[in-house]
Coordinates of C-alpha atoms and ligand atoms in Angstrom, one line a residue:
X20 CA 81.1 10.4 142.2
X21 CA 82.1 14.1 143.1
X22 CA 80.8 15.0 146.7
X23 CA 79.1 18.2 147.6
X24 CA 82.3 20.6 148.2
X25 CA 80.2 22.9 150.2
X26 CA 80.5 20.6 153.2
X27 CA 84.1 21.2 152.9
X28 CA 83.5 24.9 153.9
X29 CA 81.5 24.1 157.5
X30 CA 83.7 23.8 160.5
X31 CA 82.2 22.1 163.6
X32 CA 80.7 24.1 166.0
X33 CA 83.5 24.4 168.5
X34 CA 81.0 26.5 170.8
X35 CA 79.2 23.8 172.5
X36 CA 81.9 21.1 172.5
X37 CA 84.2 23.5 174.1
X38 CA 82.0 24.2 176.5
X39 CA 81.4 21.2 177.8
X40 CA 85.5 20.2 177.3
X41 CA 86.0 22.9 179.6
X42 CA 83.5 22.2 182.6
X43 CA 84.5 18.2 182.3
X44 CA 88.3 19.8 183.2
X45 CA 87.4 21.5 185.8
X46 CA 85.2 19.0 187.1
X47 CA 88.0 16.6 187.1
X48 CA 89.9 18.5 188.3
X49 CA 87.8 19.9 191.5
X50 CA 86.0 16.9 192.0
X51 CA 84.0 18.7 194.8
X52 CA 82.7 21.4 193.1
X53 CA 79.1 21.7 192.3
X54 CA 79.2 23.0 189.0
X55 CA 75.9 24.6 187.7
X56 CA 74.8 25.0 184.0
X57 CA 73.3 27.8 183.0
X58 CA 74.2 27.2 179.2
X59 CA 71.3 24.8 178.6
X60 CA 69.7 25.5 175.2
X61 CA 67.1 22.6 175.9
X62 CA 63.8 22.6 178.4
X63 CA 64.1 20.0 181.5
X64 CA 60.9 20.0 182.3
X65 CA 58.5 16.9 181.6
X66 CA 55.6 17.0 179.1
X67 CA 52.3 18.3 180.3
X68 CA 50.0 15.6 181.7
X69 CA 47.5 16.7 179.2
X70 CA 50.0 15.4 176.1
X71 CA 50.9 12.1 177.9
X72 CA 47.3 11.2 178.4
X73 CA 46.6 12.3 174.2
X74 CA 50.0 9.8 173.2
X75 CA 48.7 7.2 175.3
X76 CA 45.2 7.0 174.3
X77 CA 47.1 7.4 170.5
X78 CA 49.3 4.4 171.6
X79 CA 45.9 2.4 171.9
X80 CA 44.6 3.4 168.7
X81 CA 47.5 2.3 166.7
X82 CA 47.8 -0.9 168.6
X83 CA 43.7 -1.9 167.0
X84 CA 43.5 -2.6 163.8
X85 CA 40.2 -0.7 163.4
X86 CA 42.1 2.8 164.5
X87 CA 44.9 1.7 163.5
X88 CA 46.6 4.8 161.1
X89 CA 49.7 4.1 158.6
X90 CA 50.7 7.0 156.7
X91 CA 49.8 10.1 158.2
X92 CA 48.9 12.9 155.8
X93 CA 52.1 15.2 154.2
X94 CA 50.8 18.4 155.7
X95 CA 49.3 17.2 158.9
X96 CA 46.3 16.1 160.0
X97 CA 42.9 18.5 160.1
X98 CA 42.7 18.2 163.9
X99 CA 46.0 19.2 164.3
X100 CA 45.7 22.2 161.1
X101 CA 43.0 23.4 162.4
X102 CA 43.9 23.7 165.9
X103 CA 47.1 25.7 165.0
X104 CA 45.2 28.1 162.6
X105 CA 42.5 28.5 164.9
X106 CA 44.2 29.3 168.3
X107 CA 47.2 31.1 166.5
X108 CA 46.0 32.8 164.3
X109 CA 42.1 33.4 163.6
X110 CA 41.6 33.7 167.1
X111 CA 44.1 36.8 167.1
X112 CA 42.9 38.4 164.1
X113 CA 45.1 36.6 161.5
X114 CA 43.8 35.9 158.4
X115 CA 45.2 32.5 157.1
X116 CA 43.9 29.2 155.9
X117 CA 44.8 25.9 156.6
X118 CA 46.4 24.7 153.3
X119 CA 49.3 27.7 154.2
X120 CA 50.5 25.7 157.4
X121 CA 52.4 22.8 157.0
X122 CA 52.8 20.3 160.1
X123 CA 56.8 19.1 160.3
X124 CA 59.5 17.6 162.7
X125 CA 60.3 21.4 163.9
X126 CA 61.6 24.7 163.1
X127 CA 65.2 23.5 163.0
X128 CA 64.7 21.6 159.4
X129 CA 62.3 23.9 158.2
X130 CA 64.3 27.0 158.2
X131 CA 67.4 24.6 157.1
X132 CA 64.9 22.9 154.2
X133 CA 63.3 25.9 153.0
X134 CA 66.7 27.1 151.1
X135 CA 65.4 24.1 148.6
X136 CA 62.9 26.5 146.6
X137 CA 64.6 29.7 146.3
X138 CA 67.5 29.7 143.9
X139 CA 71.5 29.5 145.0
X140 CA 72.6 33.0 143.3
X141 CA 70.3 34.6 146.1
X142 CA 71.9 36.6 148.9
X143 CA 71.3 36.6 152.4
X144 CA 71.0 38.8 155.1
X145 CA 71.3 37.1 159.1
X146 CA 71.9 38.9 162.1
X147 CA 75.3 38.9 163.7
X148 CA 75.0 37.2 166.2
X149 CA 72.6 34.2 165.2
X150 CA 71.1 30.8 165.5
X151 CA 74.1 29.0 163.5
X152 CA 71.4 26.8 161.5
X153 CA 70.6 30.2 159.2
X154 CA 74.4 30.2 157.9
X155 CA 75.2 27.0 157.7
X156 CA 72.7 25.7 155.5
X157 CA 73.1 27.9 153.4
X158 CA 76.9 27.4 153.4
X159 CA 76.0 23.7 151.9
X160 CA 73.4 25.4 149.3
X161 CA 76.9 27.0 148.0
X162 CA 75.1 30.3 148.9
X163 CA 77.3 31.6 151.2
X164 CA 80.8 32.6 149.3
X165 CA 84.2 32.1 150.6
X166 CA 85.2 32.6 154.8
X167 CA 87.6 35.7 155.6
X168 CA 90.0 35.8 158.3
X169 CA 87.5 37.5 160.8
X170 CA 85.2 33.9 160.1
X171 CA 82.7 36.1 158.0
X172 CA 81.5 34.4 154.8
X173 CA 81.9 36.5 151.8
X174 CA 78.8 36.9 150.0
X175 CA 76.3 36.7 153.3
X176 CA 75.1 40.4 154.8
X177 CA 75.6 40.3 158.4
X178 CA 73.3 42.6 160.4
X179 CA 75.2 43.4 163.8
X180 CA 72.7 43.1 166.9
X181 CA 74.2 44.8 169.6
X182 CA 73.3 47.2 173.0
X183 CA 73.7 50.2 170.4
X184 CA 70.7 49.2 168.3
X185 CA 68.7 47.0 171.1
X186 CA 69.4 44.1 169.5
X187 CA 67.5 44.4 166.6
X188 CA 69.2 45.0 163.4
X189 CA 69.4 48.3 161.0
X190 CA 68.0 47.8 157.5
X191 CA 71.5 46.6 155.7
X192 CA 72.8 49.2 152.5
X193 CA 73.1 46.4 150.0
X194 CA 69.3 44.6 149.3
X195 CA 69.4 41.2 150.1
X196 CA 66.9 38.6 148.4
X197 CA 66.6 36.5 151.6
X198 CA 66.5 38.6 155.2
X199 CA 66.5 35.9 158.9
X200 CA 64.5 37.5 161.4
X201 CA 64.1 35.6 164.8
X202 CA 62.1 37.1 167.4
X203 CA 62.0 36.9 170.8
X204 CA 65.9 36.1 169.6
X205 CA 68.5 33.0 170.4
X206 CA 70.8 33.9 171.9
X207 CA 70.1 37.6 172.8
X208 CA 66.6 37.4 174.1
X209 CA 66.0 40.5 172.3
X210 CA 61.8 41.3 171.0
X211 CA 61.2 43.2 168.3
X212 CA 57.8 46.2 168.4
X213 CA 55.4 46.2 165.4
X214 CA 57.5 49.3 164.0
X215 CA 60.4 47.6 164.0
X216 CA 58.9 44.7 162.4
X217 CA 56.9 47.0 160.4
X218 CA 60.3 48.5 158.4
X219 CA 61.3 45.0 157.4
X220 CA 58.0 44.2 156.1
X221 CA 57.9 47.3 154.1
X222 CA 61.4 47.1 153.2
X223 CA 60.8 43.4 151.8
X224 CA 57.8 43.9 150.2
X225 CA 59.7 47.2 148.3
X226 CA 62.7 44.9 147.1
X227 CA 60.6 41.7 146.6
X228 CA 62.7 40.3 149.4
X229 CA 61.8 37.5 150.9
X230 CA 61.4 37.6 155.1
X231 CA 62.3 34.1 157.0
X232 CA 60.9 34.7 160.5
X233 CA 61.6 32.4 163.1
X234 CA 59.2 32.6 165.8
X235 CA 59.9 29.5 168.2
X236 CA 60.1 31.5 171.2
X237 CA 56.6 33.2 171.2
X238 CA 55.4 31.5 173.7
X239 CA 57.9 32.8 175.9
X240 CA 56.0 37.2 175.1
X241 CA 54.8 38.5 177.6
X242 CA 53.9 41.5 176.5
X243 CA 50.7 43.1 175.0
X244 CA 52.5 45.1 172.3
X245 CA 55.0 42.1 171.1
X246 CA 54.0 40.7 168.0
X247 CA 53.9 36.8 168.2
X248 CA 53.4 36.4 165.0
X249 CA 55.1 38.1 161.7
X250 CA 51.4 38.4 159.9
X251 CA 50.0 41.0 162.6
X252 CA 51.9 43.2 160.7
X253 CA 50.7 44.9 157.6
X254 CA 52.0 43.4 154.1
X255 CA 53.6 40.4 155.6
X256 CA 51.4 37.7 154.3
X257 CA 53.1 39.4 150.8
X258 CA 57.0 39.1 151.8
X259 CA 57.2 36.2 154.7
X260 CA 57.4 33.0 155.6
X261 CA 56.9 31.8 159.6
X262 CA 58.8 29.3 161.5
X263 CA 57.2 27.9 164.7
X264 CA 57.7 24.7 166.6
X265 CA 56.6 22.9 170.0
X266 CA 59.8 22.4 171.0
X267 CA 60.3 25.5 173.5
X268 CA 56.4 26.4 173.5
X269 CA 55.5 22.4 175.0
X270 CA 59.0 20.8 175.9
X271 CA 58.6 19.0 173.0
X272 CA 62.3 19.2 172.0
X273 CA 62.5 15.1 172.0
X274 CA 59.3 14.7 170.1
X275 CA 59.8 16.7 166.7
X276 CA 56.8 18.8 165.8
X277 CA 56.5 22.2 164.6
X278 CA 55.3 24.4 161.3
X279 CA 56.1 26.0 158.4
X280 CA 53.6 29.2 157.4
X281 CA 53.6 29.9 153.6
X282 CA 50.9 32.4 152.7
X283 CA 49.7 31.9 149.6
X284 CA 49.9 36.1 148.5
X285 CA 53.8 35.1 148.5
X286 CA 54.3 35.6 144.9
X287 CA 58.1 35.8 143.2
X288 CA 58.5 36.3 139.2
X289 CA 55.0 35.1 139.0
X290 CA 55.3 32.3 141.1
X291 CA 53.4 31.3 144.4
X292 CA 56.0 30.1 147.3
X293 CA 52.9 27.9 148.3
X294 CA 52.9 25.1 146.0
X295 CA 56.4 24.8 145.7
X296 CA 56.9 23.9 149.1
X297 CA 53.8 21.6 149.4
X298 CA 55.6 19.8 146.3
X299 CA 58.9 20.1 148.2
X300 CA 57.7 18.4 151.6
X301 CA 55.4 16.2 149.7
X302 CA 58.6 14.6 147.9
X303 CA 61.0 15.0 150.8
X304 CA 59.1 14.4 153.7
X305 CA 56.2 11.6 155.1
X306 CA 54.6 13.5 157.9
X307 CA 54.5 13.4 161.4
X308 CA 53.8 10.6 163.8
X309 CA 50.0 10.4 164.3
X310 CA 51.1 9.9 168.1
X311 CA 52.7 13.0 168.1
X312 CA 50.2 15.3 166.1
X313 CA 47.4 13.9 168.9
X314 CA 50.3 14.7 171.6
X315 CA 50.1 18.7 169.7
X316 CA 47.0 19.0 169.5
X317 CA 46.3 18.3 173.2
X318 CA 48.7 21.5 174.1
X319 CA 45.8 23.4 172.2
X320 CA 43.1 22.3 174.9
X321 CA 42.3 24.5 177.7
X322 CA 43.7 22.0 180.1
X323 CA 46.8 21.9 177.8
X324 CA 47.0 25.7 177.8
X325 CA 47.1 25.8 181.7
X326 CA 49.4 23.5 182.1
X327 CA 52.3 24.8 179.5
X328 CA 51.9 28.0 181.2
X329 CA 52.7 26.6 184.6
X330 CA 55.4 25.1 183.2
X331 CA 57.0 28.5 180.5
X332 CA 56.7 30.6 183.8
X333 CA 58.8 27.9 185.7
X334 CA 61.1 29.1 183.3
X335 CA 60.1 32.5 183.3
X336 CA 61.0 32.6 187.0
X337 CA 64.0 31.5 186.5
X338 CA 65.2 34.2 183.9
X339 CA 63.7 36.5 186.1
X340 CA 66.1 35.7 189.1
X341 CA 68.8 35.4 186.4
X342 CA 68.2 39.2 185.2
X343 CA 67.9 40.8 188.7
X344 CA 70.9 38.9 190.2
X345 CA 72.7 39.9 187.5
X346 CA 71.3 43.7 187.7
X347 CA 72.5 43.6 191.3
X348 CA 75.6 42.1 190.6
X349 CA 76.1 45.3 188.5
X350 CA 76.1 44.1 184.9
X351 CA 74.3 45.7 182.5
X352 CA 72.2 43.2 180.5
X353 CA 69.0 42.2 178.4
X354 CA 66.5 39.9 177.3
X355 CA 65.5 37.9 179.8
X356 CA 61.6 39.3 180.0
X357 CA 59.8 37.2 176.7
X358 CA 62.4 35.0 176.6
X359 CA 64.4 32.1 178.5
X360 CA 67.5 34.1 177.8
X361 CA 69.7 36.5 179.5
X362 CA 72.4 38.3 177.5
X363 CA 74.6 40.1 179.5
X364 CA 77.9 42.2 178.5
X365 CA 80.7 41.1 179.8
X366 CA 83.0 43.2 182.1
X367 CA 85.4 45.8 180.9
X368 CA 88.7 44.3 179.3
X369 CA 86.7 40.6 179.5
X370 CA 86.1 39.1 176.2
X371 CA 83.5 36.5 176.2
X372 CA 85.9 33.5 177.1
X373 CA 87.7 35.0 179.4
X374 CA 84.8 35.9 181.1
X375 CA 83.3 32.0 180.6
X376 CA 86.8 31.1 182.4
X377 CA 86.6 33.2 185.2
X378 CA 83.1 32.0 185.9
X379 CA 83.6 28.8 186.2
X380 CA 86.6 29.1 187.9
X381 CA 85.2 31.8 190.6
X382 CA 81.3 30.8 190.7
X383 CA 81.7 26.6 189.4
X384 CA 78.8 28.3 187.4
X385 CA 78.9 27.7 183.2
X386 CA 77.4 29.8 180.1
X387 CA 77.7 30.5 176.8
X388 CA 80.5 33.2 175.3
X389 CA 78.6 35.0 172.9
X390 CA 81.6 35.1 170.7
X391 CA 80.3 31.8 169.9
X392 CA 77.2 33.2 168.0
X393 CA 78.9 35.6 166.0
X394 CA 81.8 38.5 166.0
X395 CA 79.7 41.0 167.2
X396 CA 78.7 38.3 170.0
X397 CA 82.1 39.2 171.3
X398 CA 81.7 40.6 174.8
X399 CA 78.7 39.3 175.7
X400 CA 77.7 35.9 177.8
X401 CA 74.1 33.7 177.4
X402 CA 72.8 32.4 180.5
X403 CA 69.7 30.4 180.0
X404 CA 66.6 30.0 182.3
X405 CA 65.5 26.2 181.5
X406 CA 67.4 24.7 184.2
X407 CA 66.3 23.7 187.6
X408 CA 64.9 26.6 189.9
X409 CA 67.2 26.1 193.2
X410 CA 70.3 25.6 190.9
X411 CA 69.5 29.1 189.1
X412 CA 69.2 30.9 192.4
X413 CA 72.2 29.2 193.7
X414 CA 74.3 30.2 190.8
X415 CA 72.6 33.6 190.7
X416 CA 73.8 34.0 194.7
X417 CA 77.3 32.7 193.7
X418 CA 77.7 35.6 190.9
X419 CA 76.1 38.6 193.0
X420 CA 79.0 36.7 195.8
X421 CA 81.9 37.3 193.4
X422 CA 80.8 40.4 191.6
X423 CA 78.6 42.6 193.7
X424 CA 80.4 45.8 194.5
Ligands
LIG11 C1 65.2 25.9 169.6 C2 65.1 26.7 168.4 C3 64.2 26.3 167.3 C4 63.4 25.1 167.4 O1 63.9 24.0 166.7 P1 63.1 22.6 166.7 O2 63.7 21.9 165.5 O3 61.6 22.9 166.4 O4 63.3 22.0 168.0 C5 64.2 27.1 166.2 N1 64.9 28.2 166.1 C6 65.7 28.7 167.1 C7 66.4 30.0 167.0 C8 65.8 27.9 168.3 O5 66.6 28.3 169.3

């Protein structure tokens, strides 16, 4: 048996584990200190009442042999389809139909599994810096080349996404076959505008690229002229495939739903992406719990619609306070407005662990170094709006404390 020599290339993340080495050591050893997290990547905040009252009455079906449901169907059930197509996207102008969604346990695998039907001589483009998941999957496909001493891999395009270019990334001068796009972004809270959007779709659709867009913060726009989706631009249905998941829209990061898009106009060589990943999920994957899909499709109610807004502007809140403390503090940052991130740069001289140190050590208050995310993450800090409200304005009061001039 020879293994998979790919996975001999991946590194563990140090980010997060170092992160959290470093506030258990200062917790020990300041045992007092009330040390508050602002680094949280996951919501805290329960599941509407509306879903818990759909997985219950789910819970009574399944427990009755006359509604009692076994395998639940690969793509998803209609109610749930039609939901999702309906309030997503016909109901903002967006043609689709329902065999182009495909119901799955979130974005996270999705955008991992989707490497399965394009072939491994392909090249890809990601931002710099990014969601790690992009990279390393396709580090394991054996797409991804050899790693250089700056921790680049050699045949993967990096886009850099810094203040100079808003966050969002030039068109690269090498053509790449496979392009990430995330939007509202993790970790720079970042949006792209329809023009921007518009030049990749153009620019894909005149290299028959293929456009990944990973959209599982679009509940978190706020504004009329952001794009939630990749098809309200022009062409895309021809060069893109959307990722979108529960798990930030609904707090459903412990209950696994979300959904592929794959138009069937995407046509490569000849070839329809559509039916290659129906055959792809249908082989690899046996749906989703008929609890859960009932638990989605209450979120889609207008009761469930009220009630995930009250919660997303909890959060909204939150990065609100986080942006204007920090404005006042004097830093210059972003994001932070359709999105439960703030990226801030880091002050002069301060790379983006020295500045994580000296927070903690000052403020007991912890982020993320954006150096984590990528080398031109360097110099930049994530602080994150899905923790608890007092805590954030506590922390926020502790940083304006230590910084304001
Ligand atoms: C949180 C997140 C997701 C969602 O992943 P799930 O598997 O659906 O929970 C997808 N993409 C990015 C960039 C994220 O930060």
């Amino acid at each position: 048996m020879k293994i998979n020599e790919n996975f001999l290339k991946i590194e563990s993340s140090y980010l997060f584990s170092t992160v959290a080495r470093k506030q258990r050591e200062y917790q020990q050893a300041h045992p007092e200190a009330d040390v508050i997290r602002l680094s949280i990547g996951d919501v805290t905040k329960p599941l509407a009442p509306v879903v818990i009252d759909a997985m219950h009455k789910a819970v009574d079906e399944m427990a009755d042999e006359k509604t009692f449901r076994g395998y639940p169907p690969e793509y998803g059930y209609d109610f749930i389809l039609d939901a999702i197509l309906k309030h997503d996207y016909l109901d903002r102008g967006i043609e689709l139909e329902k065999d182009e969604i495909f119901l799955s346990d979130g974005a996270k695998s999705d955008c991992g599994n989707i490497g399965d039907i394009f072939s491994v001589d392909n090249k890809i483009a990601v931002c710099d810096p990014v969601y790690p998941v992009y990279v390393d999957t396709n580090v394991m496909a054996g797409r991804s080349g050899d790693k250089n001493e700056n921790g680049l891999w050699s045949n993967i395009i990096y886009m850099p996404c810094t203040a100079e270019n808003h966050f969002t990334p030039d068109i690269p001068d090498e053509i790449p076959d496979v392009i990430y796009l995330c939007f509202p972004n993790n970790p720079t809270g970042a949006v792209a505008t329809k023009q921007q959007l518009k030049k990749w779709v153009d620019f894909a659709v005149e290299h028959h690229s293929l456009i990944l867009f990973d959209s599982a913060y679009e509940a978190f726009i706020v504004e009329d002229d952001i794009p939630k989706s990749i098809y309200e631009i022009d062409g895309a249905e021809k060069c893109a495939i959307e990722f979108r998941s529960f798990s930030k829209t609904a707090g459903f990061t412990g209950m696994r739903c979300g959904y592929t898009v794959v138009p069937k106009k995407l046509v490569f060589n000849g070839t329809s992406l559509n039916p290659l990943w129906a055959r792809r999920q249908a082989t690899k994957f046996n749906g989703v719990s008929y609890i859960t899909q009932r638990a989605a499709e209450a979120v889609y109610t207008p009761e469930g619609q009220k009630q995930i807004k009250e919660i997303l502007s909890y959060y909204q809140k939150n990065a609100r306070v986080i942006y204007d403390g920090l404005k006042q503090a004097g830093f210059e940052c972003y994001g932070g407005v359709n999105s439960p991130y703030v990226w801030l740069k880091t002050p002069d001289g301060y790379t983006s662990w020295e500045f994580f140190d000296e927070l903690l050590e000052k403020c007991q208050v912890v982020g993320t170094p954006g150096s984590g995310f990528g080398p031109s993450g360097e110099g930049y800090f994530r602080l994150t709006s899905f923790g608890n409200a007092e805590k954030t304005v506590e922390a926020i009061e502790r940083i304006k404390a230590a910084y304001k001039k």
